[in-house]
Short mmCIF file of C-alpha atoms and ligand atoms in Angstrom, two decimals:
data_model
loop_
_atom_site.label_atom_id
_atom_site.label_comp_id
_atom_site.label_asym_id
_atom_site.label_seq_id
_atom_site.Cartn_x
_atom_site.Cartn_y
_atom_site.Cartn_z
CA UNK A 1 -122.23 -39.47 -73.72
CA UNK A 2 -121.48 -43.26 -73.84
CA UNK A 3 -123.67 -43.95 -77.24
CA UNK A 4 -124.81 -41.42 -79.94
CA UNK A 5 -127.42 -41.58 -82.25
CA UNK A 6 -126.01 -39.59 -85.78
CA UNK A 7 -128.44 -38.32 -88.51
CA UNK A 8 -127.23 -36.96 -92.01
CA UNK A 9 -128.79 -34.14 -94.11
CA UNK A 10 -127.28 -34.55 -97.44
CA UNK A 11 -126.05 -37.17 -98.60
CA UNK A 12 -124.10 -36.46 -101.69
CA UNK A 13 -120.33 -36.82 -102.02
CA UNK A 14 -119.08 -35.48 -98.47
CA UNK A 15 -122.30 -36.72 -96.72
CA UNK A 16 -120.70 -39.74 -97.65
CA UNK A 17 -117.74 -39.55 -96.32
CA UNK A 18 -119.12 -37.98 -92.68
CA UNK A 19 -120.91 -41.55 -92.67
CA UNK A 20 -118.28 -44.05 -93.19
CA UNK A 21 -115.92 -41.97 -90.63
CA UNK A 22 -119.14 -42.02 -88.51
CA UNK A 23 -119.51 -45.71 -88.93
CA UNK A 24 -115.90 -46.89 -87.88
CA UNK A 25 -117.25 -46.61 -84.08
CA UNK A 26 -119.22 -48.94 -82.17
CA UNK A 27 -120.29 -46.19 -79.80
CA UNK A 28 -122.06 -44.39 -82.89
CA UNK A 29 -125.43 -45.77 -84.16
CA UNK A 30 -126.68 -44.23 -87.78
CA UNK A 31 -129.90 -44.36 -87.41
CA UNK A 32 -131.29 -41.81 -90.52
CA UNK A 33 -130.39 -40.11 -93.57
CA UNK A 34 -132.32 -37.55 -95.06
CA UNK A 35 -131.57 -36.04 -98.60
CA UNK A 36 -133.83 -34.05 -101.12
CA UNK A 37 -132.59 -36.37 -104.08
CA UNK A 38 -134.53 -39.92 -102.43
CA UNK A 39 -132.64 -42.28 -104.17
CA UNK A 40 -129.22 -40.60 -102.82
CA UNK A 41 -130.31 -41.47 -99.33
CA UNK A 42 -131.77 -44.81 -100.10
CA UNK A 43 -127.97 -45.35 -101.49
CA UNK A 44 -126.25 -44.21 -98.73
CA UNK A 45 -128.68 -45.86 -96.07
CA UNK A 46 -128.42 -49.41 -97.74
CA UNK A 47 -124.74 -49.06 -98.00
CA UNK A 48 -124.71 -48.38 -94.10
CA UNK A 49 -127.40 -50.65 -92.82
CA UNK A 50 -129.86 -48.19 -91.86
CA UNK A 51 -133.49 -49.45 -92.25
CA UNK A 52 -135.72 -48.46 -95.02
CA UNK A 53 -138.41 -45.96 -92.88
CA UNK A 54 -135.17 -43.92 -91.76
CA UNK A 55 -134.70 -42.74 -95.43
CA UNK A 56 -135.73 -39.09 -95.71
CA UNK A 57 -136.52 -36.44 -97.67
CA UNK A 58 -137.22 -33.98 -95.50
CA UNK A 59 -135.06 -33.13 -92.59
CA UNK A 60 -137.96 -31.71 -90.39
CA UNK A 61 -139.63 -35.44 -91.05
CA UNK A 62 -136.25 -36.93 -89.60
CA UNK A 63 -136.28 -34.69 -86.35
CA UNK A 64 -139.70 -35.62 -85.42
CA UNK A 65 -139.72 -39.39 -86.08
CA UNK A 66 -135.75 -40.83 -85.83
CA UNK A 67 -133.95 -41.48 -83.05
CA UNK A 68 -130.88 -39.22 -83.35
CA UNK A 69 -128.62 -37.27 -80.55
CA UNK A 70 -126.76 -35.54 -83.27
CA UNK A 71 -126.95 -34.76 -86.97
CA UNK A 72 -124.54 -33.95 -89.73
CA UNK A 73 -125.27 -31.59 -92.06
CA UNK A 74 -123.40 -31.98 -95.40
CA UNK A 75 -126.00 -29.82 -97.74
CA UNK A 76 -124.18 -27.25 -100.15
CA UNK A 77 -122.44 -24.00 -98.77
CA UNK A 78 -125.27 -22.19 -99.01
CA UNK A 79 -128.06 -24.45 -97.44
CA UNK A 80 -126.85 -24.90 -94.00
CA UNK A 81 -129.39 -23.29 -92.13
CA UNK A 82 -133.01 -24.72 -91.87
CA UNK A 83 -131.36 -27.88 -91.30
CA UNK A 84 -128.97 -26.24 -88.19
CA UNK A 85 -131.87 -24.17 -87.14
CA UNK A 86 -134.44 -26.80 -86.84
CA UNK A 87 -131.74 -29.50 -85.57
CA UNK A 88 -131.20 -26.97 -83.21
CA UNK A 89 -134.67 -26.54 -81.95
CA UNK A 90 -135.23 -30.04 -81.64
CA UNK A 91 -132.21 -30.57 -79.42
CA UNK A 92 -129.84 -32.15 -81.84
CA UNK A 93 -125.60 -31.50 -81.18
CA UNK A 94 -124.73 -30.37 -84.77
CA UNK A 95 -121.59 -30.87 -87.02
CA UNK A 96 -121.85 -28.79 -89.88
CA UNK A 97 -119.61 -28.98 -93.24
CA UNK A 98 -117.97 -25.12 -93.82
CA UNK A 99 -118.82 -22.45 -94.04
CA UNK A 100 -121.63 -22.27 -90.86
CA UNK A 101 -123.65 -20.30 -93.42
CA UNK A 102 -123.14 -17.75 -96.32
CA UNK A 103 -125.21 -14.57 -94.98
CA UNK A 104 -125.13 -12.26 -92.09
CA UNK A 105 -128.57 -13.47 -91.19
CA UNK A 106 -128.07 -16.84 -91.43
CA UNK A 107 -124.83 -17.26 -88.99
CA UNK A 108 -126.71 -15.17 -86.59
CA UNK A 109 -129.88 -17.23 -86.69
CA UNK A 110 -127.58 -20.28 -86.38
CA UNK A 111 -125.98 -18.93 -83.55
CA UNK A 112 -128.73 -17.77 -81.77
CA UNK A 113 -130.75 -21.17 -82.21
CA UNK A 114 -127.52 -22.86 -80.67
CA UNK A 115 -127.09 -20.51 -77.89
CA UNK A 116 -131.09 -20.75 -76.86
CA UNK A 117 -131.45 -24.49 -76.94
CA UNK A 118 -127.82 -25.41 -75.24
CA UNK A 119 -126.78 -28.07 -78.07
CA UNK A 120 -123.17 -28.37 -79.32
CA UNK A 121 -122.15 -27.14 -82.51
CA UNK A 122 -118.32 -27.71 -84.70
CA UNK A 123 -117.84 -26.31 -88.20
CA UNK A 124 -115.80 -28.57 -90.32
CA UNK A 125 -112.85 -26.18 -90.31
CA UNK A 126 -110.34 -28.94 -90.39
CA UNK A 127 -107.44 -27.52 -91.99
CA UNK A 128 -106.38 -27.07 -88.37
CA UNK A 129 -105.71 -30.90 -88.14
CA UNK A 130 -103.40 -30.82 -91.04
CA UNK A 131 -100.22 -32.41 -90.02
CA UNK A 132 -97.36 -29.54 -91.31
CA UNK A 133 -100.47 -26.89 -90.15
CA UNK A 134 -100.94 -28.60 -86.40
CA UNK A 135 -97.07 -29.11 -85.68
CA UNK A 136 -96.13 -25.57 -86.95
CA UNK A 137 -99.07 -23.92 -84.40
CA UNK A 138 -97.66 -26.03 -81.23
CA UNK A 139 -94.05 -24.40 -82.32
CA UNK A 140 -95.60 -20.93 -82.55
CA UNK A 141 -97.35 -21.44 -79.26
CA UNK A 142 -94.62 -22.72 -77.65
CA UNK A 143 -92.56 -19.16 -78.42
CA UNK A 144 -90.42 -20.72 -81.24
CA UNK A 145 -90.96 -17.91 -83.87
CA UNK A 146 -91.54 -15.16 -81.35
CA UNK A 147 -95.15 -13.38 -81.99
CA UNK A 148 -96.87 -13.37 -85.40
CA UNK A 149 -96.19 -11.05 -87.39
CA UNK A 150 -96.99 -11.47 -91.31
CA UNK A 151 -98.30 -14.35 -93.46
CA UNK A 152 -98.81 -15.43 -96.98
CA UNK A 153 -101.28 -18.17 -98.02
CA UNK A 154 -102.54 -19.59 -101.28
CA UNK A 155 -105.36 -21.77 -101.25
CA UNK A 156 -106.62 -22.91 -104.40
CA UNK A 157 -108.52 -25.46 -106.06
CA UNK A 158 -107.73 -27.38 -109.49
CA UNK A 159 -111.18 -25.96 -111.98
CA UNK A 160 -112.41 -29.57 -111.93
CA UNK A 161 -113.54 -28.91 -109.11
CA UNK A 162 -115.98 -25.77 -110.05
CA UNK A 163 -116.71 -27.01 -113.60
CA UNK A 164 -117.48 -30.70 -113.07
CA UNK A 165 -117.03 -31.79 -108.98
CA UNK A 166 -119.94 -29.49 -107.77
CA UNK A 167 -122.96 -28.83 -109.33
CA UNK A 168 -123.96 -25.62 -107.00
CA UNK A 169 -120.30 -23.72 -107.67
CA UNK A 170 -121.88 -21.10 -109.22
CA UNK A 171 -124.36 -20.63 -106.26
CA UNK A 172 -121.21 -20.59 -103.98
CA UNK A 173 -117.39 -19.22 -104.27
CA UNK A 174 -114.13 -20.33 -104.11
CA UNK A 175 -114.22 -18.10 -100.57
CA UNK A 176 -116.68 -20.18 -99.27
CA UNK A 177 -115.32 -23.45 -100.45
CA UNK A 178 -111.72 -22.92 -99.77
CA UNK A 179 -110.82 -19.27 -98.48
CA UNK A 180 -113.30 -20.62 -95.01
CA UNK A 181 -109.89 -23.00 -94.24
CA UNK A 182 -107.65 -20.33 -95.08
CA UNK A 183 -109.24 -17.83 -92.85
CA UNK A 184 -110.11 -19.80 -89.67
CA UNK A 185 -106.69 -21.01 -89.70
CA UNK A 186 -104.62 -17.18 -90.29
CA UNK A 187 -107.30 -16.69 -87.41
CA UNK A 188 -106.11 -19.32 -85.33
CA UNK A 189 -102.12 -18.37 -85.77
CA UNK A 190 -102.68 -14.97 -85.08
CA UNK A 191 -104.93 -16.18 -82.25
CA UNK A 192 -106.94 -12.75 -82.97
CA UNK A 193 -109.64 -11.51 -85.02
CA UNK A 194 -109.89 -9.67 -88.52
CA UNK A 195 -110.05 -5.80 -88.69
CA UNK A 196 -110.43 -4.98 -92.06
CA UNK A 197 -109.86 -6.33 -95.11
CA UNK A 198 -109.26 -5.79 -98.71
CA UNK A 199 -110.02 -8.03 -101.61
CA UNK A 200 -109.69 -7.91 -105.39
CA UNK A 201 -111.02 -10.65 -107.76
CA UNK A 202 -110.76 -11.85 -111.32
CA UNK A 203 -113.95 -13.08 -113.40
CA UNK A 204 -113.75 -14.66 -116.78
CA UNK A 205 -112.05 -18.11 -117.08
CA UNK A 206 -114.90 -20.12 -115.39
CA UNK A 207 -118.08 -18.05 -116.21
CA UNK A 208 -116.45 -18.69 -120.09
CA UNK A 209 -116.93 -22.78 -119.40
CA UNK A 210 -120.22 -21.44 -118.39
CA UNK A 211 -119.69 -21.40 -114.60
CA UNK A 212 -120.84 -18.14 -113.44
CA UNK A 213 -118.09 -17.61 -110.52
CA UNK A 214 -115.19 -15.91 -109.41
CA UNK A 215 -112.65 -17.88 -110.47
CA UNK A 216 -109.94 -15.34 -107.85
CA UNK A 217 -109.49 -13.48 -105.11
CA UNK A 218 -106.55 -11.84 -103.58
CA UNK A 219 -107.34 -10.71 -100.29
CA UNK A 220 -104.97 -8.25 -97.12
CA UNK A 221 -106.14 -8.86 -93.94
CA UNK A 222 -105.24 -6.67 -91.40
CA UNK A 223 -105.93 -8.27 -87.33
CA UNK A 224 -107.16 -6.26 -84.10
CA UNK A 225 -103.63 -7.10 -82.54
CA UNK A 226 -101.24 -5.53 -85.93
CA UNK A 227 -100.55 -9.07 -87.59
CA UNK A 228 -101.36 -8.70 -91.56
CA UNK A 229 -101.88 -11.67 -93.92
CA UNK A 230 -101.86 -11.64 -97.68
CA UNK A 231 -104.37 -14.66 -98.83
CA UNK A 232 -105.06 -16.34 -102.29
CA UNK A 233 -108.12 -18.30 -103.09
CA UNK A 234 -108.59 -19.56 -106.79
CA UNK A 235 -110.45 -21.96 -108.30
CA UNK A 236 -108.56 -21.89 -111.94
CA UNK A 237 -105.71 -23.84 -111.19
CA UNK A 238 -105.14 -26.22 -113.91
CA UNK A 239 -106.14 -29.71 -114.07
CA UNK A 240 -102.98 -31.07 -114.66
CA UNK A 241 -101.65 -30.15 -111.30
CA UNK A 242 -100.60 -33.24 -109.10
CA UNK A 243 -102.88 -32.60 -106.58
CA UNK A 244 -106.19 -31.19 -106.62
CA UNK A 245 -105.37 -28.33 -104.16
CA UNK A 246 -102.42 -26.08 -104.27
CA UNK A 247 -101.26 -25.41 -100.60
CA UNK A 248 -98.56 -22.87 -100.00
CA UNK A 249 -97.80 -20.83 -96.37
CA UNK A 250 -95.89 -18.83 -94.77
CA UNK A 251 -95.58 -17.56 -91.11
CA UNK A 252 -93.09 -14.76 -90.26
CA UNK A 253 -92.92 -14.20 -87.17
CA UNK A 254 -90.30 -11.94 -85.34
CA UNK A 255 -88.32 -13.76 -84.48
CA UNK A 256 -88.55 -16.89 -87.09
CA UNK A 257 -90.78 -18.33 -89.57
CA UNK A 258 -92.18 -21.36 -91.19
CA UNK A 259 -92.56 -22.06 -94.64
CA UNK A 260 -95.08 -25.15 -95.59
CA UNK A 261 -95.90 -26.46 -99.33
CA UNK A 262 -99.07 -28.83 -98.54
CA UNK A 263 -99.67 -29.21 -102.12
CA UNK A 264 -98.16 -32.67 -102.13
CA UNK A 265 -95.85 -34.16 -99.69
CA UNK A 266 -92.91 -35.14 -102.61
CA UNK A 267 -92.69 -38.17 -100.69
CA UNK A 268 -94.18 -40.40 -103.62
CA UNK A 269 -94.14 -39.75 -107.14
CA UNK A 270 -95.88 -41.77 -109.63
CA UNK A 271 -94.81 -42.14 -113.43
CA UNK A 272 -96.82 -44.27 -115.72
CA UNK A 273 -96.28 -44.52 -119.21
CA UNK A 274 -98.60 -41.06 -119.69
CA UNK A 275 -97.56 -38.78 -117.01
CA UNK A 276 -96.37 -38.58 -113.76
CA UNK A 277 -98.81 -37.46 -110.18
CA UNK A 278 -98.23 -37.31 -106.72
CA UNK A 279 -100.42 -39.06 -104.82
CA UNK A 280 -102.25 -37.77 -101.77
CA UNK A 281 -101.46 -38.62 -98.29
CA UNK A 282 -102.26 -35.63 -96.60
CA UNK A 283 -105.57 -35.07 -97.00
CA UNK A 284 -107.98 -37.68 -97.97
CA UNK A 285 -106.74 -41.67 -98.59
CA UNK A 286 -107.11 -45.09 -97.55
CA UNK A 287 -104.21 -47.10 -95.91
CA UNK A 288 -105.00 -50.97 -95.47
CA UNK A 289 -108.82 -50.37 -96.50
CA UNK A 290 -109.13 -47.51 -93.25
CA UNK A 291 -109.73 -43.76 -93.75
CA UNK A 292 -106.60 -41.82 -93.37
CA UNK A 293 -105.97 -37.90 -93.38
CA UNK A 294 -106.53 -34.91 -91.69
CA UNK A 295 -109.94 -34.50 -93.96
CA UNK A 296 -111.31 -37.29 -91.57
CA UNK A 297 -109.57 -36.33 -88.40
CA UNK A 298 -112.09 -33.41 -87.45
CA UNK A 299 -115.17 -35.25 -87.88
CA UNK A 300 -113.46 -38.09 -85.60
CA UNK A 301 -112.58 -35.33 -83.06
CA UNK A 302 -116.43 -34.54 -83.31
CA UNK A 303 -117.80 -37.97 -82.26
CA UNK A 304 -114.79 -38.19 -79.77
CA UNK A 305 -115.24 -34.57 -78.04
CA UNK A 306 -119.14 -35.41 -77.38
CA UNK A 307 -118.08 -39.11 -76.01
CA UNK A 308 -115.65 -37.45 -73.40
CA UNK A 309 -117.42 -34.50 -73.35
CA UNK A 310 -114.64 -32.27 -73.78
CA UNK A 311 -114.13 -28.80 -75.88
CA UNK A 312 -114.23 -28.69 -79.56
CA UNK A 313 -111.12 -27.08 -81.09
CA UNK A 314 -113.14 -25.17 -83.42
CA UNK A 315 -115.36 -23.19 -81.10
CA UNK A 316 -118.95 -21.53 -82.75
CA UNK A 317 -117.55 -18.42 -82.52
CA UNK A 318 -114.66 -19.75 -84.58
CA UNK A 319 -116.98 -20.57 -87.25
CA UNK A 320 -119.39 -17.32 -87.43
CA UNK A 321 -116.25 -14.66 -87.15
CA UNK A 322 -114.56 -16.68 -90.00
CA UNK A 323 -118.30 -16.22 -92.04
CA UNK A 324 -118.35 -12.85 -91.13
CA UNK A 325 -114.69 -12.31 -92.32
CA UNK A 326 -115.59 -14.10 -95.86
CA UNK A 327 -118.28 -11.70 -96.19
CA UNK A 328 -116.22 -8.40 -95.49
CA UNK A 329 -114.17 -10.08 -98.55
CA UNK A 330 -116.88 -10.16 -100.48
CA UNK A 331 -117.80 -6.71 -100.19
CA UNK A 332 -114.53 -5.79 -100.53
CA UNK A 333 -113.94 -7.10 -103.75
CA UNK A 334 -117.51 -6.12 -105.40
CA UNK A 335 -116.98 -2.67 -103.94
CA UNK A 336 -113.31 -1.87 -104.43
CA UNK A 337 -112.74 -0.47 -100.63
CA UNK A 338 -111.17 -1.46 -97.81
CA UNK A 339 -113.86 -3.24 -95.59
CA UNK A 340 -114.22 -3.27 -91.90
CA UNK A 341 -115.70 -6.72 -90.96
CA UNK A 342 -119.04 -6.21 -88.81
CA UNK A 343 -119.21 -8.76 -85.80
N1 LIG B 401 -114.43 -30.78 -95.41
C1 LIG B 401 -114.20 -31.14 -96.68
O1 LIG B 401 -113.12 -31.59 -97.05
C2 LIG B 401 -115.31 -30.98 -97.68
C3 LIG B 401 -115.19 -31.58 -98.94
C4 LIG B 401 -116.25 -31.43 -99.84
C5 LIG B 401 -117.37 -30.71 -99.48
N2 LIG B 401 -117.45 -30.12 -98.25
C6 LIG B 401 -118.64 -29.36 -97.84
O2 LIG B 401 -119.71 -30.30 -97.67
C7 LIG B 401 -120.94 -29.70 -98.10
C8 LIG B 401 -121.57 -30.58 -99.19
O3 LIG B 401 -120.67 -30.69 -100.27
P1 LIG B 401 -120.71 -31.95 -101.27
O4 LIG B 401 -119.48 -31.88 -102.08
O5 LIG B 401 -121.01 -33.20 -100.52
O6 LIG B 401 -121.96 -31.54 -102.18
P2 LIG B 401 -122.94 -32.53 -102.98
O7 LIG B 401 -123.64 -31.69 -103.98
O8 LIG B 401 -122.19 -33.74 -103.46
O9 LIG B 401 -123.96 -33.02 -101.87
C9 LIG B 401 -124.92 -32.18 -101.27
C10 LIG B 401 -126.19 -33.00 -101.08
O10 LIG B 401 -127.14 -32.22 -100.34
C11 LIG B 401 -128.42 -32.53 -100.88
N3 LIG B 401 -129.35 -31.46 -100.46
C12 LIG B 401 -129.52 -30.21 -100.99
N4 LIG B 401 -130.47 -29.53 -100.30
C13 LIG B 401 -130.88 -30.37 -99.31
C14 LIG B 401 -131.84 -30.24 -98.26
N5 LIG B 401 -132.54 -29.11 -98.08
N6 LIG B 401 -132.03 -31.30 -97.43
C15 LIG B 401 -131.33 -32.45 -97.60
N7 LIG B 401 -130.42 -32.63 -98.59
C16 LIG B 401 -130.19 -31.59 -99.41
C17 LIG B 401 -128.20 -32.63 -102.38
O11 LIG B 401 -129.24 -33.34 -103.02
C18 LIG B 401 -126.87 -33.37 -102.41
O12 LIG B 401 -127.04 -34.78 -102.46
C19 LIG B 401 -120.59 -28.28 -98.56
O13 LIG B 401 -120.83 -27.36 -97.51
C20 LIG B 401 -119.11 -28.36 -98.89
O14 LIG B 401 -118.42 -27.13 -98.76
C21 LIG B 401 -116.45 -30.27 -97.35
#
């Protein structure tokens, strides 16, 4: 494609941020944005020149009467899939924000609408374009660490983010929000797919600030090929932290390993007269005005895969066996049993 047309269903905080990464190339035209809340669109639209009659409220509206080759969808966790569906159908390449969708029935309908109308689809899995992440796979597939063996990774969120970021936590979980990344990228160093698993979680802290969630999980995987994986996905860690994720991991593989602390890069500390932080430059930042950080790198790699027409690195299968996975999880932990995850 020399010249896309981009669409965006929901524009609330991350919608946002899909359009001004969208916006940085002159081969990319936004030409509509669509939200339920009107004057969130009519916000985002003015900020990004797009005229007044492409301001929607309905995404079905947008399909039929906006030019667009390819949409972003950006709605919460759980609202991915009239928007894919219908996209879909109308011809539309899609990027959608994690997870593809939060029921069995809804990543199959996704799949099959993408499948039957020969569109492109990515997931916003993009913890695989974290620096320490990215360089530590190339090692491992260059033989470095022999084969995979056993891993360890905590993914967590500071509560600020359940109790006052999103409004729709309690519709969602911390395994949807976070344990998504942490999944699809175990998945992607084993380079296999999850067994079974076995999850237990923790409720009290945030349905006590009245956000009715889990605020943990601890989670075994077991993979097809023998690799196991012990992952952590919380959403209570305080708000005092210097960074608003905590980000530990660990590879063991037999015949090395590699040991990464994302949380924050130690690089800079600041002290004011109050406390001290550690700024981000990992994830999402600005250096000299322009959006830095592997948080904008994937949906650049979108726009830049359907100009050269090359793969995706995150495949749609990626993104509905990682679904599927979080759901075994789920099941696990509400049921107390090892589960076997259903593909
Ligand atoms: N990749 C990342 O780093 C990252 C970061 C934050 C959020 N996300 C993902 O992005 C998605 C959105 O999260 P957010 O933080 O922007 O949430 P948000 O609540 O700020 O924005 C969601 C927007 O969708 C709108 N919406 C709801 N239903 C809609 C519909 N049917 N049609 C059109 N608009 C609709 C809401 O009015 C809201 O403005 C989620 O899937 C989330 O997991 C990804």
């Amino acid at each position: 494609m020399e010249r896309i047309d981009v669409a965006i269903i929901g524009a609330g905080t991350w919608g946002a941020t899909h359009a001004s990464i969208l916006g940085e190339y002159d081969a990319v035209r936004l030409t509509g944005v669509c939200d339920v809340d009107r004057s969130k669109a009519e916000a985002l639209a003015a900020k990004h020149g797009i005229p007044a009659e492409h301001v929607y409220t309905d995404h079905r509206a947008m399909l039929r009467d906006c030019p667009i080759d390819a949409v972003s969808i950006v709605t919460p966790d759980f609202l991915h899939r009239d928007a894919a569906i219908d996209s879909a159908n109308a011809g539309k390449h899609l990027l959608i924000e994690k997870p593809l969708a939060t029921t069995r029935r809804d990543v199959e309908d996704i799949m099959e609408a993408v499948a039957r109308n020969g569109v492109r689809m990515m997931v916003d899995l993009h913890n695989r374009f974290n620096p320490p992440f990215a360089v530590a796979k190339a090692s491992l597939d260059a033989g470095e660490i022999g084969n995979p063996y056993s891993a360890y990774f905590r993914l967590n969120d500071v509560r600020w983010v359940a109790t006052d970021m999103l409004r729709w936590a309690a519709e969602s979980s911390i395994l949807w929000f976070l344990g998504t990344h942490s999944l699809d990228t175990l998945r992607w160093f084993f380079d296999d797919e999850v067994e079974q698993v076995h999850s237990v979680s923790r409720k009290g802290i945030l349905s006590g600030r009245g956000v009715d969630t889990e605020d943990i999980f601890q989670t075994i995987l077991e993979f097809r090929k023998g690799g196991i994986a012990t992952m952590e996905n919380g959403w209570i860690t305080p708000d005092s932290h210097p960074c608003v994720n905590d980000i530990k991991f660990n590879l063991t593989g037999t015949r090395g390993m590699f040991s990464i602390d994302a949380s924050n890069s130690q690089l800079i500390t600041k002290f004011t007269d109050t406390k001290s932080e550690n700024p981000d430059i990992l994830v999402n930042h600005f250096i000299h005005g322009r959006a830095a950080g592997f948080a904008y790198q994937s949906i650049r790699h979108f726009i830049e895969r359907l100009l050269d027409n090359k793969p995706f690195l995150i495949t749609p299968a990626d993104a509905a066996n990682t679904s599927l996975s979080i759901l075994a999880i789920l099941e696990s932990a509400r049921t107390h049993r090892i589960v076997k995850v259903q593909y």
